[in-house]
Every structure is written in structure tokens, then in C-alpha cells.
Coordinates of C-alpha atoms in Angstrom, one line a residue:
Q1 CA 0.0 0.0 0.0
V2 CA 1.1 3.5 -0.8
V3 CA -0.3 6.2 1.6
G4 CA 1.0 9.8 1.4
G5 CA 4.0 8.8 -0.6
K6 CA 5.1 6.2 1.9
V7 CA 5.0 2.5 1.6
K8 CA 3.0 0.9 4.4
K9 CA 3.3 -2.7 5.3
P10 CA 0.2 -4.5 6.7
G11 CA 0.5 -5.7 10.2
K12 CA 0.7 -4.5 13.8
R13 CA 1.1 -0.8 14.6
G14 CA 3.7 0.8 16.9
R15 CA 7.1 -0.4 18.0
K16 CA 8.3 -3.8 17.2
P17 CA 9.1 -5.7 20.4
A18 CA 12.9 -5.7 20.5
K19 CA 14.8 -8.0 22.7
I20 CA 14.6 -6.2 26.0
D21 CA 17.6 -6.5 28.3
L22 CA 15.9 -7.5 31.5
K23 CA 18.8 -6.5 33.7
A24 CA 19.0 -3.0 32.2
K25 CA 15.2 -2.6 32.5
L26 CA 15.3 -3.5 36.2
E27 CA 18.3 -1.2 36.8
R28 CA 16.4 1.7 35.2
S29 CA 13.4 0.9 37.3
R30 CA 15.5 0.9 40.5
Q31 CA 17.2 4.2 39.5
S32 CA 13.8 5.8 38.8
A33 CA 12.5 4.6 42.2
R34 CA 15.6 6.0 44.0
E35 CA 15.1 9.4 42.3
C36 CA 11.4 9.4 43.1
R37 CA 12.2 8.7 46.8
A38 CA 14.8 11.5 46.8
R39 CA 12.3 13.9 45.3
K40 CA 9.7 12.9 47.8
K41 CA 12.1 13.4 50.7
L42 CA 13.0 16.9 49.5
R43 CA 9.4 17.8 49.1
Y44 CA 8.6 16.7 52.6
Q45 CA 11.6 18.6 54.0
Y46 CA 10.4 21.7 52.2
L47 CA 6.9 21.3 53.5
E48 CA 8.1 20.7 57.1
E49 CA 10.2 23.9 56.9
L50 CA 7.2 25.8 55.5
V51 CA 5.0 24.6 58.3
S52 CA 7.5 25.4 61.0
S53 CA 8.0 29.0 59.6
R54 CA 4.2 29.5 59.5
E55 CA 3.9 28.2 63.1
R56 CA 6.6 30.7 64.2
A57 CA 4.7 33.5 62.4
I58 CA 1.4 32.5 64.1
C59 CA 3.1 32.5 67.5
A60 CA 4.5 36.0 66.9
L61 CA 1.1 37.3 65.7
R62 CA -0.6 35.8 68.8
E63 CA 1.9 37.5 71.1
E64 CA 1.3 40.8 69.2
L65 CA -2.5 40.3 69.5
E66 CA -2.1 39.7 73.2
M67 CA -0.1 42.9 73.6
Y68 CA -2.8 44.9 71.8
K69 CA -5.5 43.3 74.0
Q70 CA -3.5 44.4 77.1
W71 CA -3.2 47.9 75.7
C72 CA -6.9 48.1 75.1
M73 CA -7.7 46.9 78.6
A74 CA -5.4 49.5 80.0
M75 CA -6.9 52.2 78.0
D76 CA -10.4 51.1 79.0
Q77 CA -9.3 51.6 82.6
G78 CA -8.1 55.2 81.7
K79 CA -4.4 54.4 81.6
I80 CA -2.3 55.1 78.5
P81 CA 0.5 52.4 78.1
S82 CA 4.0 53.8 78.0
E83 CA 4.5 52.1 74.6
I84 CA 1.7 54.1 73.1
K85 CA 3.0 57.3 74.6
A86 CA 6.4 56.5 73.1
L87 CA 4.8 55.9 69.7
L88 CA 2.9 59.1 69.9
T89 CA 5.8 61.2 71.0
G90 CA 8.1 59.6 68.5
E91 CA 5.5 60.3 65.8
E92 CA 5.2 63.9 66.8
Q93 CA 9.0 64.3 66.9
G94 CA 9.2 62.7 63.5
K95 CA 6.6 65.2 62.1
A96 CA 8.5 68.1 63.8
Q97 CA 11.8 67.0 62.3
H98 CA 10.2 66.5 58.9
N99 CA 8.7 70.0 59.0
S100 CA 11.9 71.6 60.2
T101 CA 13.8 69.9 57.3
K102 CA 11.3 71.2 54.8
L103 CA 11.6 74.7 56.2
A104 CA 15.4 74.6 56.1
K105 CA 15.4 73.4 52.5
A106 CA 12.8 76.1 51.6
G107 CA 15.0 78.8 53.3
K108 CA 18.1 77.6 51.4
T109 CA 16.3 77.7 48.0
E110 CA 15.0 81.2 48.8
A111 CA 18.4 82.4 49.8
N112 CA 19.9 81.0 46.6
S113 CA 17.3 82.5 44.4
S114 CA 17.6 86.0 45.9
N115 CA 21.4 86.1 45.4
P116 CA 22.0 86.3 41.7

């Protein structure tokens, strides 16, 4: 038979069964199994590290939440925690420094522009 310019022989399709070297096939299978186990081990190590890092993050967040709860309870009692005072004063100082820096820069540019 001629199909598409190629001569086709009637018979079975696909590869012809070659003489398979049984030892080589078994060795390839063993090697493949070794590689599979190694990949599995690496995957489990990665997942264990991921879980432990997430657990550490959860603990840190729980501690932070507990700290905020204590601050809220203190403020409900009319007390302002020292940490919040420090944050507020630090924020005010930061704003004051930022404004003074802006003013100093503005003064320099005005001085430079007035002196030709």
C-alpha cells in the first residue's frame, strides 16, 4: 500500500518488540525509584520547613495580639500604656523633624534664588 508517498506494510502498529535487556530494565526501574524517593524526601523537607516557619509566624502574631489586648484593657481603665506614649511622641517628633527639614530646605532655596 502507498499512503501519502510512503509504503505501508500491513501488520501491527507501533514499535516492534525488541529483545529487552531485563537487567537494564530492572536497573532503570531501580534508579527511577531512587530518584522518586529522593524527590519525595526533598518535598517533605520543604513542607516541614514551611509549616514550622508558619507556626513561628502564628506565635509572633498571637503575642502581638495579646499585647494589643492588654493595651486596650489598660486604655479602658483610663491608663495610657507607655509604649503608646512613646509611639505618639516619636511620631510627633518625626513630624516636627520633617517640618523643620522642609523649612530649612525652603530657606536655602529662597536664599539661593535671591542672590544672583
